[in-house]
CSV table of C-alpha atoms in Angstrom, one decimal:
chain,number,residue,atom,x,y,z
A,29,MET,CA,-0.2,0.5,0.1
A,30,GLN,CA,1.3,3.5,-0.9
A,31,GLU,CA,1.8,6.4,1.8
A,32,ASP,CA,-1.1,8.5,1.6
A,33,THR,CA,-0.8,11.5,1.5
A,34,THR,CA,-4.0,13.1,-0.4
A,35,ALA,CA,-6.6,12.8,2.7
A,36,VAL,CA,-5.5,15.7,5.3
A,37,SER,CA,-8.9,16.7,6.0
A,38,LEU,CA,-9.6,20.1,7.9
A,39,PRO,CA,-11.7,19.4,10.6
A,40,SER,CA,-15.0,20.7,10.7
A,41,ALA,CA,-18.0,20.6,12.8
A,42,SER,CA,-20.1,18.4,9.9
A,43,LYS,CA,-17.5,15.8,9.6
A,44,THR,CA,-16.4,15.3,13.2
A,45,GLY,CA,-18.9,17.1,15.5
A,46,ALA,CA,-17.0,18.7,18.0
A,47,SER,CA,-13.0,18.0,17.1
A,48,GLY,CA,-13.7,21.8,15.0
A,49,ALA,CA,-11.7,24.6,17.0
A,50,SER,CA,-15.5,25.9,17.5
A,51,GLY,CA,-16.2,22.3,18.7
A,52,ARG,CA,-13.5,21.4,21.5
A,53,ARG,CA,-14.1,25.0,23.1
A,54,THR,CA,-17.7,24.3,23.4
A,55,ARG,CA,-17.3,21.8,24.8
A,56,ILE,CA,-14.8,22.0,27.3
A,57,THR,CA,-16.7,24.9,28.2
A,58,ALA,CA,-20.1,23.2,28.7
A,59,ALA,CA,-18.0,20.3,30.7
A,60,ALA,CA,-16.0,22.8,32.6
A,61,ALA,CA,-19.2,24.6,33.7
A,62,ALA,CA,-20.5,21.0,34.9
A,63,ALA,CA,-17.9,20.3,36.3
A,64,LEU,CA,-17.7,23.9,38.9
A,65,ALA,CA,-21.4,23.1,39.3
A,66,ALA,CA,-21.0,19.2,40.7
A,67,GLY,CA,-17.9,20.3,43.0
A,68,LEU,CA,-20.4,23.2,44.3
A,69,LEU,CA,-22.9,20.5,44.9
A,70,LEU,CA,-21.1,18.7,45.9
A,71,THR,CA,-19.0,21.1,48.9
A,72,ALA,CA,-22.6,22.1,49.4
A,73,CYS,CA,-23.7,18.6,50.6
A,74,GLY,CA,-20.5,18.1,52.3
A,75,GLY,CA,-20.0,15.4,49.9
A,76,GLY,CA,-16.0,16.5,48.7
A,77,ALA,CA,-14.4,17.5,45.5
A,78,ALA,CA,-13.8,15.2,43.2
A,79,THR,CA,-10.8,13.4,42.3
A,80,PRO,CA,-8.3,15.6,40.1
A,81,GLY,CA,-7.5,13.5,37.3
A,82,ALA,CA,-10.4,11.5,37.2
A,83,ASP,CA,-11.5,12.0,33.3
A,84,GLN,CA,-7.8,11.4,32.9
A,85,PRO,CA,-7.4,8.4,29.9
A,86,ALA,CA,-6.1,5.7,31.6
A,87,ALA,CA,-2.9,4.2,30.8
A,88,ALA,CA,-2.0,0.6,29.1
A,89,ASP,CA,-0.8,-1.4,31.3
A,90,PRO,CA,2.2,-4.1,29.9
A,91,SER,CA,2.0,-6.4,32.0
A,92,SER,CA,-1.9,-7.3,31.2
A,93,ALA,CA,-0.9,-9.5,27.8
A,94,ALA,CA,0.0,-12.2,29.6
A,95,ASN,CA,-3.4,-12.7,30.4
A,96,ALA,CA,-5.5,-11.4,27.7
A,97,ALA,CA,-8.6,-13.7,26.2
A,98,GLY,CA,-11.3,-13.1,24.7
A,99,ASN,CA,-12.4,-10.9,21.0
A,100,LEU,CA,-10.3,-8.0,19.6
A,101,ASN,CA,-11.3,-5.9,16.4
A,102,VAL,CA,-8.5,-3.9,14.9
A,103,CYS,CA,-10.5,-0.5,13.0
A,104,GLY,CA,-8.6,1.0,10.0
A,105,GLY,CA,-9.0,1.8,6.2
A,106,LYS,CA,-8.4,-0.4,2.9
A,107,ASP,CA,-6.1,-2.7,2.9
A,108,ALA,CA,-4.4,-3.0,0.7
A,109,SER,CA,-1.6,-4.8,1.0
A,110,GLY,CA,-3.5,-7.3,3.5
A,111,ILE,CA,-0.8,-6.5,6.1
A,112,TYR,CA,-3.6,-5.6,8.5
A,113,LYS,CA,-5.7,-8.7,7.7
A,114,GLY,CA,-2.4,-10.3,7.8
A,115,THR,CA,-1.4,-9.4,11.0
A,116,ALA,CA,-4.6,-10.0,12.6
A,117,GLU,CA,-4.7,-13.7,11.6
A,118,ALA,CA,-0.7,-14.6,12.4
A,119,PHE,CA,-1.4,-13.0,16.3
A,120,THR,CA,-4.8,-14.8,16.7
A,121,LYS,CA,-3.0,-18.3,15.9
A,122,ALA,CA,0.1,-17.1,17.5
A,123,ASN,CA,-1.2,-16.0,20.5
A,124,GLY,CA,-3.9,-19.0,20.9
A,125,LYS,CA,-5.7,-17.2,23.9
A,126,VAL,CA,-6.9,-14.0,22.2
A,127,THR,CA,-9.5,-13.9,18.5
A,128,ALA,CA,-8.3,-10.9,16.6
A,129,LYS,CA,-10.2,-9.3,13.6
A,130,TYR,CA,-10.0,-6.2,11.2
A,131,THR,CA,-12.8,-4.2,10.2
A,132,GLU,CA,-12.4,-1.9,7.4
A,133,ILE,CA,-14.4,1.7,8.3
A,134,GLY,CA,-13.4,3.8,5.9
A,135,ALA,CA,-11.7,3.2,1.8
A,136,THR,CA,-9.5,5.8,1.5
A,137,THR,CA,-7.5,7.5,4.9
A,138,ASP,CA,-9.8,10.4,5.1
A,139,GLU,CA,-12.9,8.4,5.5
A,140,ALA,CA,-11.6,5.5,8.2
A,141,ARG,CA,-10.3,9.1,10.3
A,142,THR,CA,-13.6,10.3,9.8
A,143,GLN,CA,-15.2,7.0,11.2
A,144,ALA,CA,-12.6,6.9,13.4
A,145,VAL,CA,-13.5,10.3,14.9
A,146,GLN,CA,-17.3,9.3,15.2
A,147,ARG,CA,-16.5,5.7,16.4
A,148,LEU,CA,-14.5,8.0,19.3
A,149,GLU,CA,-16.1,11.1,20.1
A,150,GLY,CA,-19.2,8.1,20.7
A,151,LYS,CA,-17.2,6.0,22.8
A,152,SER,CA,-18.1,3.5,21.0
A,153,THR,CA,-17.1,-0.1,22.2
A,154,GLU,CA,-16.6,-1.3,18.5
A,155,CYS,CA,-13.4,-1.3,18.0
A,156,ASP,CA,-10.3,-2.1,20.3
A,157,ILE,CA,-7.5,-0.7,18.1
A,158,PHE,CA,-7.6,2.0,15.6
A,159,LEU,CA,-5.2,2.0,12.8
A,160,THR,CA,-3.7,5.8,12.9
A,161,ASP,CA,-1.4,7.9,10.1
A,162,VAL,CA,1.1,9.4,11.8
A,163,ILE,CA,-0.6,12.9,11.4
A,164,TRP,CA,-3.9,11.9,13.9
A,165,THR,CA,-2.0,11.3,16.7
A,166,SER,CA,-1.7,15.1,18.0
A,167,GLU,CA,-5.6,15.4,17.5
A,168,PHE,CA,-6.4,12.2,19.0
A,169,ALA,CA,-4.9,12.1,21.6
A,170,SER,CA,-5.8,16.1,23.0
A,171,GLN,CA,-9.4,14.9,22.6
A,172,GLY,CA,-8.9,12.0,25.4
A,173,TRP,CA,-10.0,9.1,22.7
A,174,LEU,CA,-6.7,7.4,23.1
A,175,LEU,CA,-5.5,5.1,25.9
A,176,ASP,CA,-2.0,6.1,27.0
A,177,GLN,CA,1.4,3.6,25.9
A,178,THR,CA,3.7,5.6,27.5
A,179,ASN,CA,5.1,2.5,30.4
A,180,LEU,CA,4.1,-0.1,26.0
A,181,VAL,CA,6.1,2.2,24.7
A,182,GLU,CA,9.1,2.2,26.7
A,183,ALA,CA,8.9,-1.5,27.3
A,184,ASN,CA,9.2,-1.8,23.3
A,185,LYS,CA,11.7,1.1,22.8
A,186,ASP,CA,14.4,-1.1,22.4
A,187,ARG,CA,13.4,-2.7,19.4
A,188,LEU,CA,12.1,0.5,17.7
A,189,ILE,CA,13.5,2.6,15.2
A,190,PRO,CA,14.0,6.5,17.9
A,191,SER,CA,12.1,8.2,15.1
A,192,THR,CA,9.1,6.1,15.1
A,193,VAL,CA,8.7,6.6,18.1
A,194,GLU,CA,8.4,9.8,17.8
A,195,THR,CA,5.0,10.1,15.4
A,196,THR,CA,3.7,8.8,18.3
A,197,LYS,CA,4.6,11.4,20.6
A,198,TYR,CA,2.2,14.5,22.6
A,199,GLU,CA,2.6,16.5,25.6
A,200,ASP,CA,5.6,14.2,26.9
A,201,LYS,CA,3.5,10.9,26.6
A,202,TYR,CA,3.4,8.1,24.3
A,203,TRP,CA,-0.5,7.8,22.5
A,204,ALA,CA,0.1,4.6,20.4
A,205,SER,CA,3.0,2.5,18.8
A,206,PRO,CA,4.4,2.6,15.7
A,207,PHE,CA,3.6,-0.6,13.3
A,208,PHE,CA,5.0,0.0,9.9
A,209,THR,CA,6.6,3.4,9.0
A,210,ASN,CA,7.5,5.3,5.4
A,211,ALA,CA,10.0,8.1,3.8
A,212,GLY,CA,10.9,9.1,0.4
A,213,LEU,CA,13.1,8.2,-1.8
A,214,ILE,CA,14.8,8.8,-4.7
A,215,TYR,CA,14.6,6.6,-7.8
A,216,TYR,CA,16.9,7.6,-10.5
A,217,GLN,CA,17.9,7.0,-14.4
A,218,LYS,CA,21.3,5.0,-13.3
A,219,ASP,CA,22.6,5.4,-17.7
A,220,LYS,CA,21.6,9.0,-17.6
A,221,VAL,CA,22.4,10.8,-14.3
A,222,ALA,CA,24.2,10.2,-11.4
A,223,LYS,CA,22.7,9.3,-7.7
A,224,PRO,CA,22.8,12.8,-6.2
A,225,GLU,CA,24.3,13.4,-2.4
A,226,THR,CA,22.9,17.2,-2.2
A,227,TRP,CA,19.7,18.4,-3.7
A,228,GLN,CA,21.7,20.7,-6.0
A,229,GLN,CA,23.3,18.4,-7.6
A,230,LEU,CA,20.6,16.3,-8.6
A,231,TYR,CA,18.8,19.8,-9.7
A,232,SER,CA,21.7,20.4,-11.7
A,233,GLU,CA,21.8,16.9,-13.2
A,234,ALA,CA,18.2,17.3,-13.9
A,235,ALA,CA,18.9,20.7,-16.1
A,236,GLY,CA,21.7,19.4,-17.7
A,237,ALA,CA,19.8,17.4,-20.4
A,238,PRO,CA,15.9,16.5,-22.4
A,239,GLY,CA,15.6,13.4,-20.8
A,240,ASN,CA,17.3,14.4,-17.1
A,241,SER,CA,14.3,16.4,-15.9
A,242,PHE,CA,12.6,15.6,-11.8
A,243,VAL,CA,9.1,14.6,-11.1
A,244,TYR,CA,8.1,15.0,-7.4
A,245,GLN,CA,4.7,15.8,-6.0
A,246,GLY,CA,3.4,19.7,-6.6
A,247,LYS,CA,-0.1,19.3,-6.6
A,248,GLN,CA,-1.5,21.5,-3.9
A,249,TYR,CA,-2.5,18.9,-1.3
A,250,GLU,CA,-0.8,17.6,1.5
A,251,GLY,CA,2.5,15.6,-0.7
A,252,LEU,CA,2.9,19.4,-1.6
A,253,THR,CA,3.2,19.5,2.3
A,254,VAL,CA,5.7,16.6,2.9
A,255,ASN,CA,8.2,17.9,-0.7
A,256,PHE,CA,8.6,20.7,0.9
A,257,LEU,CA,9.8,19.9,4.2
A,258,GLU,CA,12.2,17.3,3.4
A,259,MET,CA,14.0,20.3,1.2
A,260,LEU,CA,13.0,22.9,4.5
A,261,TYR,CA,14.3,20.6,6.8
A,262,SER,CA,17.5,19.3,5.7
A,263,ALA,CA,18.4,23.4,4.8
A,264,GLY,CA,17.8,23.5,8.8
A,265,GLY,CA,14.4,25.2,9.0
A,266,GLU,CA,11.4,24.1,10.2
A,267,VAL,CA,7.8,24.5,10.7
A,268,LEU,CA,7.2,25.0,14.9
A,269,ASP,CA,10.0,25.2,17.3
A,270,GLU,CA,10.5,22.4,20.3
A,271,ASN,CA,7.9,25.4,22.1
A,272,GLY,CA,5.4,25.4,19.2
A,273,GLU,CA,6.0,28.3,18.2
A,274,VAL,CA,5.8,29.1,14.9
A,275,LYS,CA,9.6,29.7,12.9
A,276,ILE,CA,8.5,29.1,9.4
A,277,ASP,CA,9.6,33.1,8.2
A,278,SER,CA,12.7,32.6,7.5
A,279,PRO,CA,16.1,32.4,5.4
A,280,GLU,CA,15.9,28.5,5.2
A,281,THR,CA,12.0,29.1,3.9
A,282,ARG,CA,13.4,31.5,1.4
A,283,GLU,CA,15.9,29.3,0.5
A,284,VAL,CA,14.3,26.1,-0.8
A,285,LEU,CA,10.6,28.5,-1.9
A,286,ASP,CA,13.4,30.4,-4.1
A,287,PHE,CA,15.2,27.2,-5.3
A,288,MET,CA,12.2,25.2,-6.0
A,289,VAL,CA,10.4,28.1,-8.4
A,290,GLN,CA,14.6,28.4,-10.4
A,291,GLY,CA,14.5,24.4,-10.8
A,292,LEU,CA,11.2,25.0,-12.5
A,293,LYS,CA,12.5,28.1,-14.5
A,294,ASP,CA,15.2,25.9,-15.6
A,295,GLY,CA,13.3,23.0,-16.7
A,296,ALA,CA,15.4,20.6,-13.8
A,297,ALA,CA,11.7,20.1,-13.2
A,298,ASP,CA,8.8,19.8,-15.5
A,299,ARG,CA,5.9,22.2,-14.7
A,300,ALA,CA,3.9,19.5,-15.3
A,301,VAL,CA,5.0,18.1,-11.4
A,302,LEU,CA,2.5,21.1,-10.8
A,303,THR,CA,-0.3,18.4,-11.4
A,304,TYR,CA,1.0,15.3,-10.3
A,305,ASN,CA,0.1,13.6,-6.8
A,306,GLU,CA,2.1,10.2,-6.1
A,307,ASP,CA,0.5,8.1,-9.2
A,308,PRO,CA,0.6,10.3,-11.6
A,309,ALA,CA,4.5,11.1,-10.9
A,310,ARG,CA,5.5,7.7,-10.8
A,311,LEU,CA,4.1,7.4,-14.4
A,312,ALA,CA,5.5,10.1,-15.8
A,313,TYR,CA,9.0,8.3,-14.9
A,314,GLU,CA,7.4,5.4,-15.9
A,315,SER,CA,7.1,7.1,-19.8
A,316,GLY,CA,11.5,6.8,-19.9
A,317,ASN,CA,12.0,11.5,-20.3
A,318,PHE,CA,13.1,11.6,-17.0
A,319,GLY,CA,16.3,10.9,-14.6
A,320,TYR,CA,14.8,11.4,-11.2
A,321,GLN,CA,11.5,11.1,-8.9
A,322,ARG,CA,10.8,11.3,-5.6
A,323,ASN,CA,8.3,8.7,-4.2
A,324,TRP,CA,7.6,6.2,-1.5
A,325,PRO,CA,9.6,2.7,-0.9
A,326,HIS,CA,6.2,0.8,-2.6
A,327,VAL,CA,7.2,2.0,-6.0
A,328,TYR,CA,10.6,0.0,-6.8
A,329,ARG,CA,7.9,-3.2,-6.7
A,330,LEU,CA,5.9,-1.3,-8.9
A,331,LEU,CA,8.8,0.1,-11.6
A,332,ASN,CA,10.2,-3.5,-11.8
A,333,ALA,CA,7.0,-5.0,-13.8
A,334,THR,CA,7.8,-2.1,-16.1
A,335,PRO,CA,10.2,-2.2,-18.9
A,336,LEU,CA,12.5,0.3,-16.5
A,337,ALA,CA,13.0,-3.0,-14.7
A,338,GLY,CA,17.0,-3.4,-14.0
A,339,THR,CA,17.3,0.3,-15.3
A,340,PHE,CA,16.9,2.7,-12.2
A,341,GLY,CA,18.9,2.9,-8.5
A,342,VAL,CA,17.3,3.8,-4.9
A,343,ALA,CA,18.7,6.0,-2.7
A,344,PRO,CA,17.8,8.2,0.2
A,345,LEU,CA,17.0,11.4,0.3
A,346,PRO,CA,20.3,13.8,-0.5
A,347,ALA,CA,21.6,16.1,1.7
A,348,TRP,CA,21.3,20.1,1.4
A,349,GLU,CA,24.6,21.6,0.2
A,350,GLY,CA,25.9,22.6,3.6
A,351,GLY,CA,24.0,20.8,5.7
A,352,LYS,CA,22.6,17.7,5.8
A,353,ALA,CA,19.1,14.7,4.8
A,354,SER,CA,16.4,14.7,6.1
A,355,GLY,CA,13.2,13.5,5.4
A,356,VAL,CA,9.6,13.5,6.5
A,357,LEU,CA,8.2,10.3,8.7
A,358,GLY,CA,4.9,8.3,7.0
A,359,GLY,CA,3.6,5.2,7.9
A,360,TRP,CA,0.9,3.9,10.8
A,361,ASN,CA,0.6,3.5,14.0
A,362,LEU,CA,-1.5,1.4,16.6
A,363,ALA,CA,-3.6,3.0,18.7
A,364,ILE,CA,-5.8,1.3,21.6
A,365,SER,CA,-8.9,2.7,22.6
A,366,ALA,CA,-9.9,4.7,25.7
A,367,HIS,CA,-13.2,3.3,25.0
A,368,SER,CA,-11.7,-0.6,24.9
A,369,THR,CA,-13.2,-3.7,26.0
A,370,ASN,CA,-10.0,-5.8,26.0
A,371,GLN,CA,-7.6,-3.7,26.7
A,372,ALA,CA,-4.9,-6.2,28.1
A,373,GLY,CA,-5.8,-8.3,24.0
A,374,ALA,CA,-4.7,-4.4,22.5
A,375,VAL,CA,-1.2,-5.4,24.5
A,376,ALA,CA,-1.0,-8.4,23.3
A,377,PHE,CA,-1.2,-7.3,19.6
A,378,ILE,CA,1.1,-4.5,19.9
A,379,ASP,CA,3.6,-6.2,21.3
A,380,PHE,CA,3.0,-9.7,18.4
A,381,ALA,CA,3.1,-6.9,15.7
A,382,THR,CA,6.2,-4.8,17.1
A,383,THR,CA,8.6,-8.4,17.8
A,384,PRO,CA,11.5,-8.2,15.2
A,385,ASP,CA,10.7,-11.5,14.2
A,386,TRP,CA,6.8,-10.1,12.9
A,387,GLN,CA,8.5,-7.0,11.5
A,388,LYS,CA,10.2,-9.2,9.0
A,389,HIS,CA,7.3,-9.8,7.9
A,390,VAL,CA,6.3,-6.5,8.2
A,391,ALA,CA,8.7,-6.0,5.2
A,392,MET,CA,9.0,-9.2,2.9
A,393,ASP,CA,4.9,-10.1,2.8
A,394,PHE,CA,3.4,-6.9,2.8
A,395,SER,CA,6.4,-4.1,1.1
A,396,GLN,CA,6.1,-2.2,3.9
A,397,ALA,CA,9.1,-0.4,5.7
A,398,PRO,CA,9.7,-1.9,9.0
A,399,VAL,CA,9.7,0.2,13.4
A,400,ASN,CA,12.7,-2.4,14.0
A,401,GLU,CA,16.4,-1.4,12.6
A,402,ALA,CA,17.5,-5.2,12.6
A,403,ALA,CA,15.0,-6.3,10.4
A,404,TYR,CA,16.6,-4.0,7.6
A,405,ALA,CA,19.8,-5.8,7.5
A,406,ASP,CA,17.9,-9.1,8.1
A,407,PRO,CA,19.3,-11.6,4.6
A,408,GLU,CA,15.5,-12.2,3.7
A,409,VAL,CA,14.8,-9.4,3.5
A,410,LEU,CA,17.4,-7.9,1.4
A,411,ALA,CA,16.6,-10.3,-0.7
A,412,LYS,CA,12.9,-8.5,-0.8
A,413,MET,CA,13.8,-5.5,-0.1
A,414,PRO,CA,17.6,-5.2,-2.1
A,415,PHE,CA,17.0,-0.9,-1.2
A,416,ALA,CA,16.3,-1.3,2.7
A,417,THR,CA,19.6,-0.1,3.5
A,418,GLU,CA,19.0,3.0,1.2
A,419,LEU,CA,15.3,2.9,2.8
A,420,LEU,CA,16.8,2.8,6.7
A,421,ALA,CA,19.3,5.9,5.9
A,422,SER,CA,16.2,7.9,4.9
A,423,VAL,CA,13.5,6.6,7.9
A,424,LYS,CA,16.5,7.2,10.2
A,425,GLY,CA,16.9,10.5,9.1
A,426,ALA,CA,13.3,11.5,9.0
A,427,LYS,CA,11.8,13.7,11.1
A,428,PRO,CA,7.2,14.0,11.8
A,429,ARG,CA,5.6,17.0,10.5
A,430,PRO,CA,4.8,18.9,13.1
A,431,ILE,CA,2.8,17.4,16.0
A,432,SER,CA,-0.1,19.9,16.3
A,433,PRO,CA,-4.0,19.2,17.8
A,434,VAL,CA,-4.0,21.7,14.1
A,435,TYR,CA,-1.8,20.0,11.3
A,436,PRO,CA,-4.6,19.9,9.1
A,437,GLN,CA,-4.5,23.3,8.9
A,438,ILE,CA,-1.2,24.0,9.5
A,439,SER,CA,-0.7,21.4,6.7
A,440,GLN,CA,-3.1,23.5,4.4
A,441,ALA,CA,-1.3,26.8,5.2
A,442,ILE,CA,1.5,25.3,3.7
A,443,TYR,CA,0.6,23.9,0.6
A,444,LYS,CA,-1.5,26.1,-0.3
A,445,ASN,CA,1.6,28.9,0.3
A,446,VAL,CA,4.2,26.5,-1.6
A,447,TYR,CA,1.5,26.0,-4.3
A,448,ALA,CA,0.8,29.9,-4.7
A,449,VAL,CA,4.4,30.7,-4.9
A,450,LEU,CA,5.2,27.9,-7.6
A,451,SER,CA,2.9,28.6,-10.3
A,452,GLY,CA,3.4,32.1,-9.7
A,453,THR,CA,0.2,33.6,-8.4
A,454,ALA,CA,2.9,35.1,-5.5
A,455,THR,CA,6.3,36.4,-4.5
A,456,THR,CA,8.3,34.3,-2.6
A,457,GLU,CA,8.3,37.1,0.2
A,458,ASP,CA,4.2,37.5,0.4
A,459,ALA,CA,3.5,33.6,0.5
A,460,VAL,CA,6.2,33.2,3.8
A,461,LYS,CA,4.8,35.8,5.1
A,462,THR,CA,1.1,34.7,4.5
A,463,MET,CA,1.8,30.8,6.0
A,464,ALA,CA,3.2,32.8,9.3
A,465,GLU,CA,0.2,34.2,9.6
A,466,GLU,CA,-2.2,31.5,9.4
A,467,LEU,CA,0.3,29.1,11.2
A,468,LYS,CA,-0.7,31.3,14.1
A,469,ALA,CA,-3.8,31.4,13.3
A,470,ALA,CA,-4.7,27.8,13.2
A,471,LYS,CA,-2.6,27.1,16.7
A,472,ALA,CA,-4.6,30.2,17.7
A,473,SER,CA,-7.6,28.6,17.1
A,474,PHE,CA,-7.3,25.7,19.2
């Protein structure tokens, strides 16, 4: 299954009820008023105050897996690669006491998110575990919808790649466990261009001759946010600092935007990229008329089913000249619903899914990127995924997207303004200023 970057939906009352900013404030205000009234009533009646933190989500207990039994329902989006159903079946067979099944609740990432939100807001007990996109963590955790997995993640941390663990973090706690990850790669035609070490080298070679140019995801959507951030991070820039303050208005942002614009002007990148998401970029590259392509790991298998098989190389994302390489993490995590009726079974499932042995199958059987580092060096994995070394380099060097409950609005502010610069409808300076203002407005809405 490919990385789906088409589905970062903005929270809205019509789709997710109280998950929008105004809904959050209404619900919090109402809850606070009710709590105050209850407290006054208890005090007047001599009943004492409510227990502090009583409404805080419970924490997953790593030791509970030993006594797990019963049925377990794992819910998520379309299982294109079969990894979700395959993991549930393998876990059921290996465990013997817990019977897990996979329930598809959406044909796309966007639909799956909407369905998950509806169930979580309604306190449904249907789903014990939700497959969550790495960009949902902050939103879901901030609403109190997930079980705190800090103790579980800490217990399994030695077998997990650190960058993947960071995608599960919100306000110093871990709210999910990494299942499989994703990071961008560069595919290049070995007979026309060299393996890129820097973005500047890639663009220079791409502009050097007809048929060498670079294709990437430049359409106005989440994929453009990712493509832009890959360069921004490698150039030393950032969107939010460690305190959550907006830092997008920077020399690095301007430098990257100007660089991307110049690439379109001099032919290093074809202007058609402004209409491309993942599949159109792949199909354009398959024509043989390009030298470089930025895409996800799943493209390797697809390219090998075309006449380009054996002609291309795979490289981790390059560094910015004078800087270091940095990617943007994708992937999916395992989150336990705060309303699960089988939390012990959920812990047992996560323990199984993140073991080094099963993580090998994540790569070999389902062509996904493991969250266990040892899997990348396993001979069986390398036989099925020869570019595992390059993929690991991209994963280890990658960073999460901005961590915020209002990430959808943050991403929209980025891709909308980046696209305006690339398409020529805004100057770099105006776009950077507008982007910063919109990011601040998004943060203030929560």
